[in-house]
mmCIF file with all atom_site columns, C-alpha atoms in Angstrom:
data_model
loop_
_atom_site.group_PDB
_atom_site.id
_atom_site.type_symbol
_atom_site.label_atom_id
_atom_site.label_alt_id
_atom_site.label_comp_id
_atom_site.label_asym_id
_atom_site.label_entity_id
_atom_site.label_seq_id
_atom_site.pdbx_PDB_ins_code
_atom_site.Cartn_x
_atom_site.Cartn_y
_atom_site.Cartn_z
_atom_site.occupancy
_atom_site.B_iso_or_equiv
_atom_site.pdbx_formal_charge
_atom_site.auth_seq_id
_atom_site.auth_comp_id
_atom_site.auth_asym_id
_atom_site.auth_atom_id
_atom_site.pdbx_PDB_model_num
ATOM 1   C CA . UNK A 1 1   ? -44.989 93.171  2.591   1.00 69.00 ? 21  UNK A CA 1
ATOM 2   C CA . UNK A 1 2   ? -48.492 95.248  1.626   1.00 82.00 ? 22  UNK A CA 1
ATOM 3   C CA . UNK A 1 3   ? -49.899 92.957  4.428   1.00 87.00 ? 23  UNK A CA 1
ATOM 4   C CA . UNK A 1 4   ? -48.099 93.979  6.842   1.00 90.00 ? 24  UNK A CA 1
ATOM 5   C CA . UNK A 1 5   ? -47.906 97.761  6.236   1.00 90.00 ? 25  UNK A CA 1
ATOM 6   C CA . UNK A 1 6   ? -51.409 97.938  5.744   1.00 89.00 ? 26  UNK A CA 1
ATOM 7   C CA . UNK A 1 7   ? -52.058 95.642  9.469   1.00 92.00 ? 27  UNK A CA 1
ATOM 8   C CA . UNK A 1 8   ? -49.397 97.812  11.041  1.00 92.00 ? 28  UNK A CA 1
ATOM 9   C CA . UNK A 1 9   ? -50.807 100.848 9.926   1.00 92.00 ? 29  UNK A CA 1
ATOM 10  C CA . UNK A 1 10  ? -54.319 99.855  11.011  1.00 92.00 ? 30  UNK A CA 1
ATOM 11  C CA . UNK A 1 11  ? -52.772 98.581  14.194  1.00 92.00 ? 31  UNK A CA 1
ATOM 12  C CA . UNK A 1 12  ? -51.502 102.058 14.874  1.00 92.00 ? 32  UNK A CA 1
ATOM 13  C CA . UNK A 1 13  ? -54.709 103.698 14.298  1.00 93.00 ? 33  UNK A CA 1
ATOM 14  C CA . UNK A 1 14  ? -56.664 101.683 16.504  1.00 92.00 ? 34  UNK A CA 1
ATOM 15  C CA . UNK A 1 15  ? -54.009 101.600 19.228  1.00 93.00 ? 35  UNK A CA 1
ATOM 16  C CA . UNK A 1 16  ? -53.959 97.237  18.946  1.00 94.00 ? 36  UNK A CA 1
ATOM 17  C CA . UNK A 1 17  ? -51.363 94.757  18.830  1.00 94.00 ? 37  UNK A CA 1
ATOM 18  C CA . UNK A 1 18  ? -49.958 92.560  15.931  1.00 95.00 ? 38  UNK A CA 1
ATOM 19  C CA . UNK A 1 19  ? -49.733 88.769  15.588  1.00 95.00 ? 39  UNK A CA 1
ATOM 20  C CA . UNK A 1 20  ? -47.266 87.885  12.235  1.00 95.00 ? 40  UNK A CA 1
ATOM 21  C CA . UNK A 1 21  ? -48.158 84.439  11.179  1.00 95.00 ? 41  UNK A CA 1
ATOM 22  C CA . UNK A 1 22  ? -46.490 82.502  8.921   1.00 92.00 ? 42  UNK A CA 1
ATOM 23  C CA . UNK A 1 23  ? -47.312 78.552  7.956   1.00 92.00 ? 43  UNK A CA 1
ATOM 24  C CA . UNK A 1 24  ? -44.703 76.499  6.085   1.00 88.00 ? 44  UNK A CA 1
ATOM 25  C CA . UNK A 1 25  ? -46.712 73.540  4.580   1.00 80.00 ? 45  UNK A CA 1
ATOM 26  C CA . UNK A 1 26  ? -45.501 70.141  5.618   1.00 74.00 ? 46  UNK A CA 1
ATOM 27  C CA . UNK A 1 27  ? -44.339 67.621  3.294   1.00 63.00 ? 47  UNK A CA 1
ATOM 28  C CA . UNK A 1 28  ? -44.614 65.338  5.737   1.00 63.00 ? 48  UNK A CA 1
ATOM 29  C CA . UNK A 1 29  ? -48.192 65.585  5.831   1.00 53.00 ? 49  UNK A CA 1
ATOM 30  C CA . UNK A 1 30  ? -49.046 66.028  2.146   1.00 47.00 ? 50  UNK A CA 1
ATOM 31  C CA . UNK A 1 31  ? -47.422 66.530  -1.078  1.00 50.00 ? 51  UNK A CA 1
ATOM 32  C CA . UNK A 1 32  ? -43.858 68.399  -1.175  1.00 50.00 ? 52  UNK A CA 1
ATOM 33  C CA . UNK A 1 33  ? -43.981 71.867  -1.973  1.00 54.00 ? 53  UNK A CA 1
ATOM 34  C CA . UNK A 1 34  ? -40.579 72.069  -0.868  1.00 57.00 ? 54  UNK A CA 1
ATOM 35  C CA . UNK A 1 35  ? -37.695 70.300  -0.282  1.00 68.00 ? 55  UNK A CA 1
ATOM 36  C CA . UNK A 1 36  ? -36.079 72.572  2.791   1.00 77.00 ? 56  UNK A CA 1
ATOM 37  C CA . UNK A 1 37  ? -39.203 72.912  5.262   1.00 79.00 ? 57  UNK A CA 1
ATOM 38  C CA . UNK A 1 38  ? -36.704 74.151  8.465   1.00 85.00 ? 58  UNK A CA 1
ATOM 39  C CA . UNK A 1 39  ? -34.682 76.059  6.407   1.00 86.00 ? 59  UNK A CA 1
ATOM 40  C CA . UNK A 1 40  ? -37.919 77.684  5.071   1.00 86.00 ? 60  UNK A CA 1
ATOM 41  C CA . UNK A 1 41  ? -39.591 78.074  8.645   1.00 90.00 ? 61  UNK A CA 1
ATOM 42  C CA . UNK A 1 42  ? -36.162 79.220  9.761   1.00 93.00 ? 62  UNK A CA 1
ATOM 43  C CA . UNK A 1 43  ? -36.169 82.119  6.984   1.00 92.00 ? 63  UNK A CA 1
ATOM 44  C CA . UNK A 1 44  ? -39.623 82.805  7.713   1.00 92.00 ? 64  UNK A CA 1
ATOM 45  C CA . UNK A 1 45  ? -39.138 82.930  11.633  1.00 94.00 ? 65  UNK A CA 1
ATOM 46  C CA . UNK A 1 46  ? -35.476 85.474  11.078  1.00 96.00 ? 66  UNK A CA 1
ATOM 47  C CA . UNK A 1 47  ? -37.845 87.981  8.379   1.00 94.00 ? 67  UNK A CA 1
ATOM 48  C CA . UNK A 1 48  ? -40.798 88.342  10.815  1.00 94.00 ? 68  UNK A CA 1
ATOM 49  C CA . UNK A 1 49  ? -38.481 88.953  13.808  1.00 96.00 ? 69  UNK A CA 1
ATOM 50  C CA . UNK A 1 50  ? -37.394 91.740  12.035  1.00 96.00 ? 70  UNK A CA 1
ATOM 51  C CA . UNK A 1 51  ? -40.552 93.025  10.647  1.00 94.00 ? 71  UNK A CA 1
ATOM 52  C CA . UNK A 1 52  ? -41.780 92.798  14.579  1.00 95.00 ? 72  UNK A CA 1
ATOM 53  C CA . UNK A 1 53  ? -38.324 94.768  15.732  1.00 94.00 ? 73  UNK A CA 1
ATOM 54  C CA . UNK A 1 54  ? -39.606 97.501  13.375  1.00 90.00 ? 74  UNK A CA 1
ATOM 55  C CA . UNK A 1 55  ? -43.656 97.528  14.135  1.00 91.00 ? 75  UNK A CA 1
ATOM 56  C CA . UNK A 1 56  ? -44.572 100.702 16.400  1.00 90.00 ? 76  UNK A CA 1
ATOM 57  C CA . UNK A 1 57  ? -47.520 98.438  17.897  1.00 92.00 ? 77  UNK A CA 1
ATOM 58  C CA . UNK A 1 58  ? -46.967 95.676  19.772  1.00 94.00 ? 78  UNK A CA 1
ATOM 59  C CA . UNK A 1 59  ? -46.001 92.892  17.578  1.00 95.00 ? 79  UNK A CA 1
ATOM 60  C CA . UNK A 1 60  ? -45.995 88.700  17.980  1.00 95.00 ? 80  UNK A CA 1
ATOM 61  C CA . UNK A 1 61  ? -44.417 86.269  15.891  1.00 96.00 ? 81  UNK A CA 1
ATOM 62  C CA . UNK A 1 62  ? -45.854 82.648  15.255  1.00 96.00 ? 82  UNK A CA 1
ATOM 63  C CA . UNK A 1 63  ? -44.735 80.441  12.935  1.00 96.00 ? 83  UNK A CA 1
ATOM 64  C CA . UNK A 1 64  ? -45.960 76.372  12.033  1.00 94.00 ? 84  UNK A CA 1
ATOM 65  C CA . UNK A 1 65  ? -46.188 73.737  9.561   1.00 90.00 ? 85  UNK A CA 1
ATOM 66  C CA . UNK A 1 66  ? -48.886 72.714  8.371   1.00 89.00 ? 86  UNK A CA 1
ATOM 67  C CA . UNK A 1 67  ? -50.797 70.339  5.912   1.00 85.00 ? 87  UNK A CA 1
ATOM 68  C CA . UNK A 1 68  ? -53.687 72.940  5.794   1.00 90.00 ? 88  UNK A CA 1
ATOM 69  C CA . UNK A 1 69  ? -51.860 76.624  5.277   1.00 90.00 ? 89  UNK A CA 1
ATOM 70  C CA . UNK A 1 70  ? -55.346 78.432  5.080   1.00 93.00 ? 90  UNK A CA 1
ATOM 71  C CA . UNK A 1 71  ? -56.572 76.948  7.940   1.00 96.00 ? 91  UNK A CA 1
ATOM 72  C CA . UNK A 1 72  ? -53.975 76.949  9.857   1.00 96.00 ? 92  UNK A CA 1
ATOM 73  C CA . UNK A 1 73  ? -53.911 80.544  9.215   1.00 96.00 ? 93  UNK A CA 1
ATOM 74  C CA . UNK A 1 74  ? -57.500 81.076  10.085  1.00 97.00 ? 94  UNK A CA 1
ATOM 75  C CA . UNK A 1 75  ? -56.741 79.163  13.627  1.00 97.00 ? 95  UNK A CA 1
ATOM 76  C CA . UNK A 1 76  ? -53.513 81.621  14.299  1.00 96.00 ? 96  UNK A CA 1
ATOM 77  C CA . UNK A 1 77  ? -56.033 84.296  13.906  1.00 94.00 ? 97  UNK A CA 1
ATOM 78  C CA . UNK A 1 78  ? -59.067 83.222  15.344  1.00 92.00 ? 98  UNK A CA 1
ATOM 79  C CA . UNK A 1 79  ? -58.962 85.612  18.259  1.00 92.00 ? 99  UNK A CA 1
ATOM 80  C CA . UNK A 1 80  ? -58.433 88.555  16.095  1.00 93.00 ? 100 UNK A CA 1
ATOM 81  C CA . UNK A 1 81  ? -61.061 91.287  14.876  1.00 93.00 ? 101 UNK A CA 1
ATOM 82  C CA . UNK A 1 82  ? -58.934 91.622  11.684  1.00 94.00 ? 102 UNK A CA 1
ATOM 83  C CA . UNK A 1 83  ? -57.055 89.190  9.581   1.00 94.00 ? 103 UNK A CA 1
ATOM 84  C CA . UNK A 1 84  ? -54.594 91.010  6.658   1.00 93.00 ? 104 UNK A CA 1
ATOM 85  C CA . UNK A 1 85  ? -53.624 88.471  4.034   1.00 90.00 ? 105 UNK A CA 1
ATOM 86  C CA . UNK A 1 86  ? -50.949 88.661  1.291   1.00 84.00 ? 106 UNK A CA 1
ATOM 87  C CA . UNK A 1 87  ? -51.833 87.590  -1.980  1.00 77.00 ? 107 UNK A CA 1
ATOM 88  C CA . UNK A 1 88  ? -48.819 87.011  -4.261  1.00 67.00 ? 108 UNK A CA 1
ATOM 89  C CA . UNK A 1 89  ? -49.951 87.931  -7.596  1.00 61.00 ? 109 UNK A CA 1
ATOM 90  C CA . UNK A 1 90  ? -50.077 84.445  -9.213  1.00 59.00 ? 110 UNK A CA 1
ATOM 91  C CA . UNK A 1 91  ? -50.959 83.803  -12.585 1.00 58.00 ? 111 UNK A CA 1
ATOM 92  C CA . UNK A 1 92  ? -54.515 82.063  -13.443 1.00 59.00 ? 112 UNK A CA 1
ATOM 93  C CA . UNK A 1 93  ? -52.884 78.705  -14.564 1.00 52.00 ? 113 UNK A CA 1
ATOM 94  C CA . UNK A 1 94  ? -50.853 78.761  -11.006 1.00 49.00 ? 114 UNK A CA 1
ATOM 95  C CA . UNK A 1 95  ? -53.978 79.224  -8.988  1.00 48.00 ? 115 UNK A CA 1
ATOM 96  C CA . UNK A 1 96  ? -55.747 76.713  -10.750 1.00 49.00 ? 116 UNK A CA 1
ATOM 97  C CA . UNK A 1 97  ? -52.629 74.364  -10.293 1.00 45.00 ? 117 UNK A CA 1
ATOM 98  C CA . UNK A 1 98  ? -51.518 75.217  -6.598  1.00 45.00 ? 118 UNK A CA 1
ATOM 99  C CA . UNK A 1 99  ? -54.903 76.897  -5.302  1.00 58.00 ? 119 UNK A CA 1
ATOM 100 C CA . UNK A 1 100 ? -54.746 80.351  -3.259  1.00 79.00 ? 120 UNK A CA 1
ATOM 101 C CA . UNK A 1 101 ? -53.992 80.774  -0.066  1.00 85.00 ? 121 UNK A CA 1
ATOM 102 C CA . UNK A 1 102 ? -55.496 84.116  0.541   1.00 85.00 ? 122 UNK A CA 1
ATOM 103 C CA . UNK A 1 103 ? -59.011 83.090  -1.413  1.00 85.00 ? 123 UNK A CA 1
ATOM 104 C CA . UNK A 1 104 ? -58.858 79.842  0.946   1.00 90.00 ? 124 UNK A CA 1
ATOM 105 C CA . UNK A 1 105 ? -58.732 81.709  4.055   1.00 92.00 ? 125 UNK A CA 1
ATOM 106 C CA . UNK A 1 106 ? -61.501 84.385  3.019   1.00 91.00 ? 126 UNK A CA 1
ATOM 107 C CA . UNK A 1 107 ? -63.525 81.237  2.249   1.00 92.00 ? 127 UNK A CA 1
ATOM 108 C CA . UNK A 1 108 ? -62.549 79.940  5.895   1.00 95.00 ? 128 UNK A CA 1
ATOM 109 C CA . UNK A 1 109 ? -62.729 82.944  8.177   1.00 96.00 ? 129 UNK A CA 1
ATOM 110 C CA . UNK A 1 110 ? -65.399 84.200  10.725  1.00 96.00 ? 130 UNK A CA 1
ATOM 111 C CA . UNK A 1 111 ? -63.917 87.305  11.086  1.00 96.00 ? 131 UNK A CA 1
ATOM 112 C CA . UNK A 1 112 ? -63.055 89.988  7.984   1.00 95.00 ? 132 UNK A CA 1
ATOM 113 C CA . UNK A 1 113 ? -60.470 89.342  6.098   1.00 93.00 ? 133 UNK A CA 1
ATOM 114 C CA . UNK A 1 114 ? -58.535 91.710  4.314   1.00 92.00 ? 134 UNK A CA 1
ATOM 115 C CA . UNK A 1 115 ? -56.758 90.604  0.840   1.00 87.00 ? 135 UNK A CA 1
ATOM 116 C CA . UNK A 1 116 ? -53.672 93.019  0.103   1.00 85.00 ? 136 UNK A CA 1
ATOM 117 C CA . UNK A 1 117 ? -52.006 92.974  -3.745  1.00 80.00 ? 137 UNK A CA 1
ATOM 118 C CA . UNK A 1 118 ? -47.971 92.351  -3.385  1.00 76.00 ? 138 UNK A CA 1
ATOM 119 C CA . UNK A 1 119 ? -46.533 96.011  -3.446  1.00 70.00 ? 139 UNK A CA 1
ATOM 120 C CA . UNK A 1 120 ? -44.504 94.680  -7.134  1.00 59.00 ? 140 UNK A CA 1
ATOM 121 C CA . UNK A 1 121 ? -45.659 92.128  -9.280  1.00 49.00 ? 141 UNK A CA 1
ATOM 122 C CA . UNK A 1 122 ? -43.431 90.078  -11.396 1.00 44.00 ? 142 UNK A CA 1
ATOM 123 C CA . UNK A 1 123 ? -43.321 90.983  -14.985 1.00 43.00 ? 143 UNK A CA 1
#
């Protein structure tokens, strides 16, 4: 959510549009992260939607699977100036286990990339 307050707000500023991007890694490409990938891109597609009813700029929705989340992330946004990323506050042990998203896509992006905290972390 810090992502897109932050992207929104920056949007504003700079009177630009939106693109909210969200990739639902495939199973059927590589390991199972989950066991519902349709009924997670369909939950993904439904909150976006109405984050993009409620952005003052204007606002575009994509959503994929993917083996590759980071990259496919970095392709969404390839003809951006800006990419926001959520982080999700993960522990040490599960980045070393799962890997970060967010770090991958710095690591993978021409253009800047900017890293926002979750707005609560889990205690």
């Amino acid at each position: 959510m810090a992502a897109f307050e932050y992207a929104t707000s920056w949007a504003k500023s700079m009177s630009a549009g939106v693109r909210l991007v969200h990739i639902v890694h495939d199973p059927e490409l590589a390991p199972a992260l989950t066991d519902d990938v349709q009924g997670d891109e369909d939950r993904a597609r439904a909150e976006l939607d109405k984050l993009a009813e409620a952005c003052e700029s204007p606002c575009e929705v994509y959503v994929a699977r993917a083996e590759d989340v980071a990259g496919a992330i970095v392709e969404a946004a390839k003809d951006s100036d800006y990419l926001f990323v959520g982080s999700q506050g993960k522990s040490a042990f599960e980045r070393l286990r799962l890997g970060s998203v967010a770090v991958a896509v710095m690591r993978q992006s021409e253009i800047p990339v900017f890293c926002c905290p979750p707005t609560e972390r889990a205690g």
